Coordinates of C-alpha atoms in Angstrom, one line a residue:
M14 CA 33.5 150.2 16.6
G15 CA 35.2 147.3 14.9
A16 CA 34.5 143.7 15.8
I17 CA 36.5 142.3 18.7
V18 CA 36.1 138.7 17.6
A19 CA 38.2 137.4 14.8
L20 CA 37.1 134.0 13.5
P21 CA 39.8 132.1 11.7
P22 CA 39.8 131.6 8.0
A23 CA 39.5 128.0 6.8
R24 CA 42.7 126.2 5.9
G25 CA 41.6 123.6 3.3
P26 CA 42.1 123.9 -0.5
H27 CA 38.6 125.1 -1.3
P28 CA 37.2 128.6 -0.9
V29 CA 34.1 128.5 1.3
G30 CA 30.7 129.8 0.5
C31 CA 27.8 130.2 2.8
T32 CA 24.0 130.7 2.6
D33 CA 20.9 130.4 4.8
V34 CA 18.1 128.0 3.9
L35 CA 14.6 128.2 5.3
V36 CA 12.2 125.6 4.0
G37 CA 8.5 125.4 4.9
H38 CA 6.2 127.9 6.6
S39 CA 5.6 126.0 9.8
R40 CA 7.5 124.6 12.8
Q41 CA 7.8 121.4 10.8
G42 CA 10.0 123.1 8.3
L43 CA 13.8 123.4 8.5
F44 CA 16.2 126.3 9.1
L45 CA 19.9 125.8 8.4
R46 CA 23.1 127.5 7.4
L47 CA 24.9 125.9 4.5
F48 CA 28.7 125.9 4.1
Y49 CA 30.0 124.6 0.8
P50 CA 33.1 124.8 -1.5
C51 CA 32.5 127.8 -3.7
V52 CA 33.8 129.7 -6.7
A53 CA 36.1 132.4 -5.3
R54 CA 35.4 136.0 -6.2
P55 CA 37.4 139.0 -5.0
G56 CA 35.3 141.4 -2.9
A57 CA 32.6 138.9 -2.0
A58 CA 30.4 139.9 1.0
E59 CA 30.9 138.1 4.3
P60 CA 28.0 137.2 6.5
L61 CA 27.5 138.4 10.1
W62 CA 28.4 135.8 12.7
I63 CA 25.4 136.8 14.9
P64 CA 22.8 137.1 12.1
R65 CA 20.3 139.4 13.9
A66 CA 20.0 141.5 17.0
E67 CA 17.3 139.1 18.4
Y68 CA 20.0 136.4 18.7
C69 CA 22.2 138.6 20.9
G70 CA 19.4 139.1 23.4
A71 CA 18.5 135.5 23.4
L72 CA 22.2 134.5 23.8
A73 CA 22.6 136.8 26.8
D74 CA 19.5 135.2 28.3
A75 CA 20.4 131.6 27.5
A76 CA 24.2 131.6 28.1
L77 CA 24.5 134.2 30.8
R78 CA 21.0 134.1 32.3
R79 CA 21.4 137.9 32.2
R80 CA 19.2 139.6 29.6
C81 CA 20.6 142.9 30.7
C82 CA 23.9 142.0 29.0
S83 CA 22.2 142.0 25.6
A84 CA 23.3 145.5 24.6
L85 CA 26.9 144.8 25.8
L86 CA 27.0 141.6 23.8
S87 CA 25.6 143.3 20.8
I88 CA 28.3 145.9 20.9
A89 CA 31.1 143.4 21.5
I90 CA 30.2 140.8 18.9
G91 CA 27.4 142.2 16.8
S92 CA 29.6 143.4 13.9
C93 CA 31.8 140.2 13.8
K94 CA 31.8 138.6 10.3
V95 CA 32.5 135.0 9.3
P96 CA 35.5 134.8 6.8
V97 CA 33.5 133.0 4.1
S98 CA 31.8 134.3 0.9
W99 CA 28.1 135.0 1.2
N100 CA 25.8 133.4 -1.5
E101 CA 28.6 132.8 -3.9
P102 CA 28.1 130.0 -6.5
L103 CA 28.8 126.3 -5.6
K104 CA 32.1 125.0 -7.0
P105 CA 31.3 122.3 -9.6
R106 CA 32.6 118.8 -8.9
S107 CA 31.8 115.8 -11.0
S108 CA 31.9 113.2 -8.3
G109 CA 29.6 115.0 -5.8
Y110 CA 30.4 116.3 -2.3
P111 CA 29.9 114.2 0.8
L112 CA 27.3 115.7 3.2
I113 CA 27.5 116.5 6.9
I114 CA 24.5 117.4 9.0
F115 CA 25.5 119.5 12.0
S116 CA 23.6 119.8 15.3
H117 CA 24.3 122.7 17.7
G118 CA 24.5 122.6 21.5
L119 CA 22.0 123.8 24.2
G120 CA 21.4 127.5 24.0
A121 CA 23.3 127.9 20.7
F122 CA 22.1 128.3 17.1
R123 CA 23.1 127.7 13.5
T124 CA 26.0 130.1 13.2
L125 CA 28.0 129.5 16.4
Y126 CA 30.1 126.7 14.9
S127 CA 31.1 128.6 11.8
S128 CA 34.8 128.0 12.3
L129 CA 34.5 124.2 12.3
C130 CA 31.8 124.1 9.7
S131 CA 33.7 126.3 7.3
E132 CA 36.9 124.3 8.0
L133 CA 35.2 121.0 7.0
A134 CA 33.7 122.7 3.9
S135 CA 37.1 123.9 2.8
W136 CA 38.2 120.3 2.6
G137 CA 35.4 119.3 0.2
F138 CA 32.2 118.8 2.2
V139 CA 28.8 120.4 2.1
V140 CA 27.9 121.1 5.7
A141 CA 24.3 121.9 6.8
A142 CA 24.3 123.5 10.3
L143 CA 20.7 123.1 11.7
E144 CA 18.9 125.5 13.9
H145 CA 16.8 123.3 16.1
R146 CA 13.1 124.1 16.9
D147 CA 12.8 122.1 20.2
H148 CA 13.3 125.2 22.4
S149 CA 16.9 124.2 22.9
A150 CA 18.3 127.0 20.6
A151 CA 18.9 130.4 22.2
T152 CA 16.1 131.4 19.8
T153 CA 15.0 130.7 16.3
Y154 CA 12.0 131.5 14.1
F155 CA 9.8 130.4 11.2
C156 CA 7.7 132.4 8.7
P157 CA 4.0 131.5 8.6
A158 CA 2.7 132.1 5.1
E159 CA -0.3 134.1 6.1
A160 CA 1.3 136.2 8.8
G161 CA 3.9 138.1 6.8
T162 CA 6.2 138.2 9.9
E163 CA 8.4 135.8 11.7
E164 CA 7.2 133.7 14.7
W165 CA 10.0 133.2 17.2
I166 CA 10.6 130.0 19.2
P167 CA 12.3 131.0 22.5
F168 CA 14.8 129.0 24.6
Q169 CA 13.0 127.0 27.3
R170 CA 14.5 125.9 30.6
V171 CA 13.3 122.7 32.3
P172 CA 9.8 123.5 33.7
Q173 CA 9.6 123.5 37.5
G174 CA 8.6 120.1 38.9
Q175 CA 9.5 118.2 35.7
K176 CA 12.3 115.7 35.7
E177 CA 15.2 117.0 33.5
F178 CA 15.8 113.6 31.8
Y179 CA 12.2 113.3 30.4
F180 CA 12.3 116.9 29.2
R181 CA 15.7 116.6 27.5
N182 CA 14.9 113.1 26.2
K183 CA 11.9 114.4 24.3
Q184 CA 14.0 117.2 22.9
V185 CA 16.8 114.9 21.8
H186 CA 14.4 112.8 19.8
Q187 CA 13.0 115.9 18.1
R188 CA 16.5 117.1 17.3
A189 CA 17.5 113.7 15.8
Q190 CA 14.4 113.7 13.8
E191 CA 15.2 117.2 12.5
C192 CA 18.6 115.8 11.4
V193 CA 16.8 113.1 9.5
R194 CA 14.5 115.6 7.9
A195 CA 17.5 117.7 6.8
L196 CA 18.9 114.6 5.0
R197 CA 15.5 114.0 3.4
L198 CA 15.6 117.6 2.1
F199 CA 18.9 117.0 0.3
Q200 CA 17.6 113.6 -1.0
D201 CA 14.5 115.4 -2.4
I202 CA 16.8 118.0 -4.1
A203 CA 19.0 115.3 -5.5
G204 CA 15.9 113.5 -6.8
G205 CA 14.9 116.6 -8.8
R206 CA 12.1 117.8 -6.5
S207 CA 11.7 121.6 -6.4
V208 CA 12.4 122.8 -2.9
P209 CA 11.9 126.6 -2.5
N210 CA 14.1 128.5 -0.1
I211 CA 11.7 131.0 1.2
L212 CA 14.4 133.5 2.3
P213 CA 14.6 136.4 -0.1
Q214 CA 18.2 136.0 -1.1
G215 CA 18.1 134.0 -4.3
W216 CA 20.4 131.0 -3.6
D217 CA 18.8 128.3 -5.7
L218 CA 18.9 124.9 -4.0
S219 CA 18.5 123.1 -7.3
V220 CA 22.2 123.7 -8.0
L221 CA 22.9 120.9 -5.4
K222 CA 20.9 118.4 -7.6
D223 CA 24.0 116.7 -9.2
S224 CA 26.6 118.0 -6.7
L225 CA 26.1 115.7 -3.6
D226 CA 27.2 112.2 -3.0
L227 CA 24.4 111.0 -0.7
T228 CA 26.0 107.6 -0.3
K229 CA 28.5 109.5 1.9
V230 CA 26.6 111.2 4.7
A231 CA 27.7 111.8 8.3
V232 CA 26.1 113.6 11.3
L233 CA 28.1 115.8 13.7
G234 CA 27.2 117.8 16.8
H235 CA 28.5 119.4 19.9
S236 CA 27.3 118.8 23.5
F237 CA 23.5 118.3 23.2
G238 CA 24.2 118.1 19.5
G239 CA 26.7 115.4 20.1
V240 CA 24.2 113.1 21.7
T241 CA 21.7 114.2 19.0
A242 CA 24.2 112.9 16.4
V243 CA 24.5 109.5 18.2
L244 CA 20.7 109.2 18.2
A245 CA 20.4 110.2 14.6
L246 CA 22.5 107.1 13.7
V247 CA 19.7 105.0 15.3
K248 CA 17.0 106.8 13.4
E249 CA 18.5 106.9 10.0
P250 CA 20.5 104.1 8.3
S251 CA 21.9 106.5 5.6
F252 CA 24.1 108.2 8.2
R253 CA 27.2 106.1 8.1
C254 CA 29.0 107.5 11.1
A255 CA 28.8 110.3 13.7
V256 CA 31.3 112.7 15.3
A257 CA 30.2 113.8 18.8
L258 CA 32.1 116.8 20.2
D259 CA 32.0 116.7 24.0
A260 CA 28.7 114.8 23.9
W261 CA 26.2 115.3 26.7
M262 CA 25.1 111.7 27.0
F263 CA 22.6 112.3 29.8
P264 CA 19.4 112.6 27.7
L265 CA 19.8 109.2 25.8
E266 CA 17.7 106.4 27.3
N267 CA 19.6 103.2 28.2
L268 CA 17.6 100.8 26.0
L269 CA 18.9 102.7 22.9
Y270 CA 22.6 102.0 23.5
P271 CA 22.5 98.5 21.9
E272 CA 20.9 100.1 18.8
V273 CA 23.9 102.3 18.0
A274 CA 25.7 99.9 15.6
K275 CA 27.5 102.6 13.5
P276 CA 30.9 104.0 14.5
V277 CA 31.1 107.2 16.5
L278 CA 34.1 109.4 17.1
F279 CA 33.9 111.1 20.6
I280 CA 36.2 114.1 20.8
N281 CA 36.1 115.3 24.4
T282 CA 37.5 118.4 26.1
E283 CA 39.4 118.0 29.3
K284 CA 37.1 119.8 31.7
F285 CA 33.5 118.7 30.9
Q286 CA 33.0 115.0 31.0
T287 CA 32.1 112.8 34.0
P288 CA 32.9 109.1 34.7
E289 CA 29.2 108.4 34.1
S290 CA 29.1 110.0 30.7
V291 CA 32.4 108.4 29.5
A292 CA 31.0 105.0 30.7
K293 CA 28.1 105.5 28.3
M294 CA 30.5 106.2 25.5
K295 CA 32.4 103.1 26.3
R296 CA 29.2 101.1 26.1
L297 CA 29.1 102.2 22.5
S298 CA 32.8 101.4 21.8
S299 CA 32.2 97.9 23.1
R300 CA 29.4 97.6 20.6
N301 CA 31.5 98.8 17.6
S302 CA 35.2 98.3 17.4
Q303 CA 35.6 101.3 15.1
T304 CA 34.1 103.8 17.7
R305 CA 36.9 106.0 19.2
I306 CA 37.1 108.2 22.3
V307 CA 39.8 110.9 22.5
T308 CA 40.4 113.9 24.7
V309 CA 42.0 117.2 23.7
L310 CA 44.1 118.4 26.6
G311 CA 44.0 122.0 27.8
T312 CA 40.5 122.6 26.5
V313 CA 37.1 123.4 28.0
H314 CA 33.6 122.7 26.7
E315 CA 33.2 126.0 24.7
D316 CA 36.5 125.5 22.9
Q317 CA 34.7 123.4 20.4
S318 CA 32.5 126.3 19.4
D319 CA 33.3 129.8 17.9
F320 CA 33.2 131.1 21.5
A321 CA 36.8 129.9 21.7
F322 CA 37.8 132.9 19.7
L323 CA 36.3 135.5 22.0
P324 CA 38.8 137.8 23.7
E325 CA 40.1 136.5 27.1
R326 CA 38.2 138.9 29.2
L327 CA 34.9 138.5 27.4
F328 CA 35.2 134.7 27.4
S329 CA 35.9 134.7 31.2
L330 CA 33.0 137.1 31.9
I331 CA 30.6 134.7 30.1
F332 CA 32.0 131.2 30.8
G333 CA 34.6 131.5 33.6
R334 CA 38.0 130.0 33.2
R335 CA 39.1 129.1 29.7
G336 CA 41.4 126.4 28.4
T337 CA 45.2 126.6 28.1
L338 CA 45.5 125.3 24.6
S339 CA 45.4 127.8 21.8
P340 CA 41.9 127.8 20.2
H341 CA 43.5 127.7 16.7
K342 CA 45.4 124.5 17.7
A343 CA 42.2 123.0 19.3
L344 CA 40.3 123.6 16.1
A345 CA 43.0 122.0 14.0
I346 CA 43.1 118.9 16.2
T347 CA 39.3 118.6 16.2
S348 CA 38.9 119.1 12.5
R349 CA 41.7 116.8 11.5
A350 CA 40.5 114.0 13.7
A351 CA 37.0 114.4 12.3
L352 CA 38.4 114.4 8.7
A353 CA 40.5 111.3 9.4
F354 CA 37.4 109.5 10.8
L355 CA 35.2 110.6 7.9
H356 CA 37.9 109.5 5.5
R357 CA 37.8 106.0 7.0
H358 CA 34.0 105.6 7.3
L359 CA 32.8 107.4 4.2
E360 CA 35.6 105.9 2.1
L361 CA 36.8 109.2 0.8
Q362 CA 39.6 109.5 -1.8
E363 CA 41.3 112.6 -0.2
D364 CA 44.5 112.2 1.9
F365 CA 42.8 112.7 5.3
G366 CA 44.3 109.4 6.4
Q367 CA 47.5 111.5 7.2
W368 CA 45.8 112.4 10.5
E369 CA 44.7 108.9 11.5
Q370 CA 46.9 108.7 14.5
L371 CA 44.7 111.3 16.2
L372 CA 41.9 108.6 16.2
E373 CA 44.1 106.6 18.6
G374 CA 44.8 109.6 20.8
V375 CA 48.4 109.9 19.5
G376 CA 49.7 113.4 19.0
D377 CA 50.5 116.7 20.8
S378 CA 47.7 117.7 23.2
V379 CA 45.5 114.6 22.5
V380 CA 45.2 111.4 24.6
P381 CA 43.0 108.3 24.2
D382 CA 39.9 107.8 26.3
S383 CA 38.9 110.6 28.7
P384 CA 40.3 111.9 32.0
F385 CA 37.6 111.8 34.6
T386 CA 37.5 115.5 35.4
R387 CA 34.2 117.2 36.2
S388 CA 33.2 120.5 34.6
H389 CA 33.3 123.8 36.4
L390 CA 30.1 124.6 34.6

């Protein structure tokens, strides 16, 4: 049976390569998927979208709360591939690529934003999509040196009797710290330190040594990852700006809002945000005049992930009603707004300024600020 999910190919000028990076043998290590401009080669292999069967089961449990759907999900999406080249060589560039650290949402993992990450890579970025180890991923794993097998870290719901804020606040601080550690990893590589990738696939991280411009680093994320990106700005001065897709602002403590001095681009969908959440975003926009809030009309929360490209019936089965805007158009608006914002705040040379009007909420299917509509979720 062929895959019934077709992820869109990236539209930028660079072919996109992809590899997985696993560093360290403990929970304190890092696991990420790297998207990067590559040297194109006919017939290059493409990676699976859902990298292993364990992720299908965990996704069924975390997203649907129905483990029994694991087999159905595996049949429906298990053979889907990402239209990028697996493990191909990095495309050389004398000036160095800017770096983006990407943080996934609650119950997701490193591959579920491949459409956006590969789109950004096709415009000349190296994008590191983390898989968080705070029990907010659908599942993830690490490889203890002595065990010889993986140790899995399952998704965890809020324990009974515990206040959700305190549980999620602890997680968001761990997630933001993982974003900082990911940046440290690339700083170590750029400094010439040997960083072994313990996965047996042979992509040598040292090729990045002279290929990154670490004066131009941003942090992006969706939902729980969106607020993670905001907090990462507080924890790490090297992050120059953040793009927060439909940020779930709930887990961030109030005393931190005055600390977010860097600019943030909030790109919201029409059906997820609440007045309380948008009020928190506006606290940040009053702190920094370069912070922007825009809403993409006709979209729901999952439209900012690869789930937007699920067939109608499967999407409805998992998430309920979907948005009215074409997912291809939603991806184009989101990526172009992000590129214009990164162009402005990372001081890039490329012509991403052509999409700057999106930052003011000007354009088809985009408006400034956020309609106060509550999620059906």
